[in-house]
Backbone as XML, in Angstrom:
<?xml version="1.0"?>
<chain id="A" units="angstrom">
  <residue number="1" name="LYS">
    <atom name="N" x="93.788" y="181.567" z="91.374"/>
    <atom name="CA" x="92.430" y="181.186" z="91.083"/>
    <atom name="C" x="91.949" y="181.765" z="89.762"/>
  </residue>
  <residue number="2" name="LYS">
    <atom name="N" x="92.383" y="182.978" z="89.438"/>
    <atom name="CA" x="91.917" y="183.618" z="88.215"/>
    <atom name="C" x="92.158" y="182.729" z="87.001"/>
  </residue>
  <residue number="3" name="SER">
    <atom name="N" x="93.331" y="182.156" z="86.895"/>
    <atom name="CA" x="93.642" y="181.338" z="85.721"/>
    <atom name="C" x="92.746" y="180.108" z="85.630"/>
  </residue>
  <residue number="4" name="GLY">
    <atom name="N" x="92.379" y="179.540" z="86.762"/>
    <atom name="CA" x="91.474" y="178.390" z="86.755"/>
    <atom name="C" x="90.096" y="178.760" z="86.248"/>
  </residue>
  <residue number="5" name="TYR">
    <atom name="N" x="89.566" y="179.874" z="86.719"/>
    <atom name="CA" x="88.259" y="180.336" z="86.247"/>
    <atom name="C" x="88.316" y="180.652" z="84.755"/>
  </residue>
  <residue number="6" name="GLU">
    <atom name="N" x="89.391" y="181.276" z="84.344"/>
    <atom name="CA" x="89.564" y="181.628" z="82.936"/>
    <atom name="C" x="89.637" y="180.367" z="82.075"/>
  </residue>
  <residue number="7" name="ARG">
    <atom name="N" x="90.405" y="179.413" z="82.525"/>
    <atom name="CA" x="90.593" y="178.160" z="81.798"/>
    <atom name="C" x="89.281" y="177.395" z="81.633"/>
  </residue>
  <residue number="8" name="HIS">
    <atom name="N" x="88.405" y="177.498" z="82.630"/>
    <atom name="CA" x="87.140" y="176.762" z="82.587"/>
    <atom name="C" x="86.002" y="177.550" z="81.938"/>
  </residue>
  <residue number="9" name="GLY">
    <atom name="N" x="86.312" y="178.684" z="81.341"/>
    <atom name="CA" x="85.342" y="179.395" z="80.524"/>
    <atom name="C" x="84.447" y="180.395" z="81.216"/>
  </residue>
  <residue number="10" name="LEU">
    <atom name="N" x="84.738" y="180.718" z="82.476"/>
    <atom name="CA" x="83.926" y="181.722" z="83.166"/>
    <atom name="C" x="83.931" y="183.015" z="82.343"/>
  </residue>
  <residue number="11" name="PRO">
    <atom name="N" x="82.758" y="183.609" z="82.075"/>
    <atom name="CA" x="82.742" y="184.808" z="81.235"/>
    <atom name="C" x="83.199" y="186.082" z="81.944"/>
  </residue>
  <residue number="12" name="GLU">
    <atom name="N" x="83.076" y="186.116" z="83.279"/>
    <atom name="CA" x="83.418" y="187.335" z="84.017"/>
    <atom name="C" x="83.807" y="186.962" z="85.443"/>
  </residue>
  <residue number="13" name="LEU">
    <atom name="N" x="84.800" y="187.653" z="85.968"/>
    <atom name="CA" x="85.288" y="187.394" z="87.324"/>
    <atom name="C" x="85.468" y="188.717" z="88.050"/>
  </residue>
  <residue number="14" name="TRP">
    <atom name="N" x="84.971" y="188.774" z="89.279"/>
    <atom name="CA" x="85.146" y="189.960" z="90.125"/>
    <atom name="C" x="86.003" y="189.560" z="91.323"/>
  </residue>
  <residue number="15" name="LEU">
    <atom name="N" x="87.043" y="190.310" z="91.592"/>
    <atom name="CA" x="87.897" y="190.079" z="92.752"/>
    <atom name="C" x="87.964" y="191.357" z="93.573"/>
  </residue>
  <residue number="16" name="LEU">
    <atom name="N" x="87.787" y="191.232" z="94.874"/>
    <atom name="CA" x="87.906" y="192.385" z="95.764"/>
    <atom name="C" x="89.303" y="192.410" z="96.354"/>
  </residue>
  <residue number="17" name="ASP">
    <atom name="N" x="90.010" y="193.493" z="96.143"/>
    <atom name="CA" x="91.322" y="193.701" z="96.739"/>
    <atom name="C" x="91.091" y="194.572" z="97.965"/>
  </residue>
  <residue number="18" name="THR">
    <atom name="N" x="91.012" y="193.931" z="99.120"/>
    <atom name="CA" x="90.675" y="194.656" z="100.347"/>
    <atom name="C" x="91.794" y="195.602" z="100.792"/>
  </residue>
  <residue number="19" name="ALA">
    <atom name="N" x="93.028" y="195.291" z="100.468"/>
    <atom name="CA" x="94.139" y="196.170" z="100.843"/>
    <atom name="C" x="94.094" y="197.474" z="100.046"/>
  </residue>
  <residue number="20" name="ALA">
    <atom name="N" x="93.829" y="197.370" z="98.755"/>
    <atom name="CA" x="93.798" y="198.554" z="97.893"/>
    <atom name="C" x="92.403" y="199.166" z="97.796"/>
  </residue>
  <residue number="21" name="GLU">
    <atom name="N" x="91.419" y="198.469" z="98.331"/>
    <atom name="CA" x="90.015" y="198.894" z="98.281"/>
    <atom name="C" x="89.549" y="199.168" z="96.853"/>
  </residue>
  <residue number="22" name="VAL">
    <atom name="N" x="89.788" y="198.184" z="96.006"/>
    <atom name="CA" x="89.331" y="198.237" z="94.620"/>
    <atom name="C" x="88.707" y="196.895" z="94.250"/>
  </residue>
  <residue number="23" name="VAL">
    <atom name="N" x="87.850" y="196.943" z="93.247"/>
    <atom name="CA" x="87.298" y="195.725" z="92.666"/>
    <atom name="C" x="87.980" y="195.535" z="91.318"/>
  </residue>
  <residue number="24" name="LEU">
    <atom name="N" x="88.547" y="194.362" z="91.129"/>
    <atom name="CA" x="89.179" y="194.021" z="89.859"/>
    <atom name="C" x="88.178" y="193.194" z="89.066"/>
  </residue>
  <residue number="25" name="VAL">
    <atom name="N" x="87.918" y="193.606" z="87.849"/>
    <atom name="CA" x="86.955" y="192.918" z="86.996"/>
    <atom name="C" x="87.694" y="192.401" z="85.771"/>
  </residue>
  <residue number="26" name="PHE">
    <atom name="N" x="87.521" y="191.118" z="85.508"/>
    <atom name="CA" x="88.098" y="190.500" z="84.320"/>
    <atom name="C" x="86.945" y="189.908" z="83.527"/>
  </residue>
  <residue number="27" name="ARG">
    <atom name="N" x="86.889" y="190.216" z="82.235"/>
    <atom name="CA" x="85.815" y="189.660" z="81.416"/>
    <atom name="C" x="86.309" y="189.354" z="80.012"/>
  </residue>
  <residue number="28" name="ARG">
    <atom name="N" x="85.523" y="188.563" z="79.346"/>
    <atom name="CA" x="85.788" y="188.247" z="77.941"/>
    <atom name="C" x="85.025" y="189.264" z="77.096"/>
  </residue>
  <residue number="29" name="SER">
    <atom name="N" x="85.651" y="189.775" z="76.062"/>
    <atom name="CA" x="85.017" y="190.799" z="75.229"/>
    <atom name="C" x="83.887" y="190.242" z="74.378"/>
  </residue>
  <residue number="30" name="ALA">
    <atom name="N" x="83.896" y="188.934" z="74.172"/>
    <atom name="CA" x="82.851" y="188.285" z="73.378"/>
    <atom name="C" x="82.706" y="186.847" z="73.866"/>
  </residue>
  <residue number="31" name="PRO">
    <atom name="N" x="81.512" y="186.283" z="73.745"/>
    <atom name="CA" x="81.344" y="184.872" z="74.110"/>
    <atom name="C" x="82.334" y="184.019" z="73.307"/>
  </residue>
  <residue number="32" name="GLY">
    <atom name="N" x="82.965" y="183.105" z="73.981"/>
    <atom name="CA" x="83.918" y="182.233" z="73.316"/>
    <atom name="C" x="85.317" y="182.801" z="73.182"/>
  </residue>
  <residue number="33" name="ALA">
    <atom name="N" x="85.545" y="184.029" z="73.645"/>
    <atom name="CA" x="86.910" y="184.572" z="73.618"/>
    <atom name="C" x="87.799" y="183.633" z="74.432"/>
  </residue>
  <residue number="34" name="PRO">
    <atom name="N" x="89.009" y="183.366" z="73.976"/>
    <atom name="CA" x="89.847" y="182.365" z="74.636"/>
    <atom name="C" x="90.352" y="182.746" z="76.027"/>
  </residue>
  <residue number="35" name="SER">
    <atom name="N" x="90.292" y="184.035" z="76.363"/>
    <atom name="CA" x="90.798" y="184.460" z="77.669"/>
    <atom name="C" x="90.096" y="185.741" z="78.099"/>
  </residue>
  <residue number="36" name="PHE">
    <atom name="N" x="90.333" y="186.114" z="79.356"/>
    <atom name="CA" x="89.854" y="187.412" z="79.825"/>
    <atom name="C" x="90.683" y="188.467" z="79.084"/>
  </residue>
  <residue number="37" name="ASP">
    <atom name="N" x="90.038" y="189.244" z="78.249"/>
    <atom name="CA" x="90.776" y="190.240" z="77.483"/>
    <atom name="C" x="90.337" y="191.667" z="77.806"/>
  </residue>
  <residue number="38" name="VAL">
    <atom name="N" x="89.495" y="191.805" z="78.826"/>
    <atom name="CA" x="89.098" y="193.118" z="79.333"/>
    <atom name="C" x="89.394" y="193.117" z="80.830"/>
  </residue>
  <residue number="39" name="ALA">
    <atom name="N" x="90.113" y="194.104" z="81.302"/>
    <atom name="CA" x="90.425" y="194.220" z="82.729"/>
    <atom name="C" x="90.075" y="195.628" z="83.197"/>
  </residue>
  <residue number="40" name="LEU">
    <atom name="N" x="89.349" y="195.698" z="84.307"/>
    <atom name="CA" x="88.947" y="196.976" z="84.885"/>
    <atom name="C" x="89.335" y="197.010" z="86.354"/>
  </residue>
  <residue number="41" name="GLU">
    <atom name="N" x="89.632" y="198.187" z="86.855"/>
    <atom name="CA" x="89.880" y="198.394" z="88.278"/>
    <atom name="C" x="88.950" y="199.507" z="88.735"/>
  </residue>
  <residue number="42" name="LEU">
    <atom name="N" x="88.038" y="199.170" z="89.642"/>
    <atom name="CA" x="87.030" y="200.123" z="90.094"/>
    <atom name="C" x="87.293" y="200.538" z="91.532"/>
  </residue>
  <residue number="43" name="GLY">
    <atom name="N" x="87.297" y="201.839" z="91.766"/>
    <atom name="CA" x="87.536" y="202.372" z="93.097"/>
    <atom name="C" x="86.270" y="202.872" z="93.760"/>
  </residue>
  <residue number="44" name="ALA">
    <atom name="N" x="86.445" y="203.512" z="94.898"/>
    <atom name="CA" x="85.340" y="203.919" z="95.770"/>
    <atom name="C" x="84.280" y="204.775" z="95.099"/>
  </residue>
  <residue number="45" name="GLY">
    <atom name="N" x="84.633" y="205.627" z="94.177"/>
    <atom name="CA" x="83.654" y="206.499" z="93.543"/>
    <atom name="C" x="82.971" y="205.896" z="92.333"/>
  </residue>
  <residue number="46" name="GLU">
    <atom name="N" x="83.210" y="204.618" z="92.088"/>
    <atom name="CA" x="82.690" y="203.990" z="90.876"/>
    <atom name="C" x="81.617" y="202.951" z="91.190"/>
  </residue>
  <residue number="47" name="THR">
    <atom name="N" x="80.963" y="202.487" z="90.143"/>
    <atom name="CA" x="79.882" y="201.518" z="90.274"/>
    <atom name="C" x="80.183" y="200.313" z="89.399"/>
  </residue>
  <residue number="48" name="LEU">
    <atom name="N" x="80.044" y="199.144" z="89.977"/>
    <atom name="CA" x="80.247" y="197.895" z="89.250"/>
    <atom name="C" x="78.984" y="197.560" z="88.477"/>
  </residue>
  <residue number="49" name="THR">
    <atom name="N" x="79.125" y="197.370" z="87.173"/>
    <atom name="CA" x="78.031" y="196.912" z="86.323"/>
    <atom name="C" x="78.544" y="195.719" z="85.528"/>
  </residue>
  <residue number="50" name="SER">
    <atom name="N" x="77.620" y="195.005" z="84.918"/>
    <atom name="CA" x="78.008" y="193.841" z="84.137"/>
    <atom name="C" x="77.110" y="193.710" z="82.923"/>
  </residue>
  <residue number="51" name="PRO">
    <atom name="N" x="77.694" y="193.477" z="81.757"/>
    <atom name="CA" x="76.873" y="193.235" z="80.577"/>
    <atom name="C" x="76.089" y="191.925" z="80.693"/>
  </residue>
  <residue number="52" name="LEU">
    <atom name="N" x="76.470" y="191.091" z="81.635"/>
    <atom name="CA" x="75.784" y="189.810" z="81.837"/>
    <atom name="C" x="74.557" y="189.935" z="82.728"/>
  </residue>
  <residue number="53" name="LEU">
    <atom name="N" x="74.449" y="191.044" z="83.465"/>
    <atom name="CA" x="73.347" y="191.240" z="84.412"/>
    <atom name="C" x="72.668" y="192.575" z="84.113"/>
  </residue>
  <residue number="54" name="ALA">
    <atom name="N" x="71.705" y="192.538" z="83.231"/>
    <atom name="CA" x="71.013" y="193.767" z="82.823"/>
    <atom name="C" x="70.432" y="194.494" z="84.037"/>
  </residue>
  <residue number="55" name="GLY">
    <atom name="N" x="70.727" y="195.779" z="84.145"/>
    <atom name="CA" x="70.201" y="196.600" z="85.227"/>
    <atom name="C" x="70.954" y="196.503" z="86.540"/>
  </residue>
  <residue number="56" name="PHE">
    <atom name="N" x="71.936" y="195.623" z="86.635"/>
    <atom name="CA" x="72.715" y="195.470" z="87.865"/>
    <atom name="C" x="73.673" y="196.649" z="88.011"/>
  </residue>
  <residue number="57" name="ALA">
    <atom name="N" x="73.696" y="197.247" z="89.190"/>
    <atom name="CA" x="74.625" y="198.339" z="89.491"/>
    <atom name="C" x="74.950" y="198.284" z="90.980"/>
  </residue>
  <residue number="58" name="LEU">
    <atom name="N" x="76.214" y="198.117" z="91.305"/>
    <atom name="CA" x="76.654" y="198.001" z="92.692"/>
    <atom name="C" x="77.720" y="199.054" z="92.977"/>
  </residue>
  <residue number="59" name="PRO">
    <atom name="N" x="77.408" y="200.054" z="93.806"/>
    <atom name="CA" x="78.433" y="201.025" z="94.187"/>
    <atom name="C" x="79.578" y="200.310" z="94.917"/>
  </residue>
  <residue number="60" name="VAL">
    <atom name="N" x="80.786" y="200.672" z="94.589"/>
    <atom name="CA" x="81.958" y="200.004" z="95.158"/>
    <atom name="C" x="82.217" y="200.427" z="96.604"/>
  </residue>
  <residue number="61" name="ALA">
    <atom name="N" x="82.047" y="201.690" z="96.939"/>
    <atom name="CA" x="82.404" y="202.209" z="98.267"/>
    <atom name="C" x="81.833" y="201.393" z="99.425"/>
  </residue>
  <residue number="62" name="PRO">
    <atom name="N" x="80.553" y="201.016" z="99.428"/>
    <atom name="CA" x="80.021" y="200.260" z="100.566"/>
    <atom name="C" x="80.674" y="198.886" z="100.772"/>
  </residue>
  <residue number="63" name="LEU">
    <atom name="N" x="81.297" y="198.359" z="99.741"/>
    <atom name="CA" x="81.958" y="197.059" z="99.881"/>
    <atom name="C" x="83.128" y="197.124" z="100.861"/>
  </residue>
  <residue number="64" name="PHE">
    <atom name="N" x="83.693" y="198.309" z="101.022"/>
    <atom name="CA" x="84.864" y="198.472" z="101.879"/>
    <atom name="C" x="84.581" y="199.327" z="103.115"/>
  </residue>
  <residue number="65" name="ALA">
    <atom name="N" x="83.341" y="199.687" z="103.329"/>
    <atom name="CA" x="82.967" y="200.503" z="104.488"/>
    <atom name="C" x="83.026" y="199.668" z="105.763"/>
  </residue>
  <residue number="66" name="GLY">
    <atom name="N" x="83.504" y="200.282" z="106.811"/>
    <atom name="CA" x="83.490" y="199.644" z="108.117"/>
    <atom name="C" x="84.543" y="198.646" z="108.257"/>
  </residue>
</chain>
């Protein structure tokens, strides 16, 4: 699925890896970049933020709680 989103110009993609309990973030470093050229892996002690959503902050740990 990632390649399809990338091909269609999505600026940022978040994937939850429930087995590893991490959030994988793929984004373009600049508007119009030809591919996702920034990749992040966020674990339980980290917070997901996005340059596309000013003020957005989502702690990762609760995503995998319970």
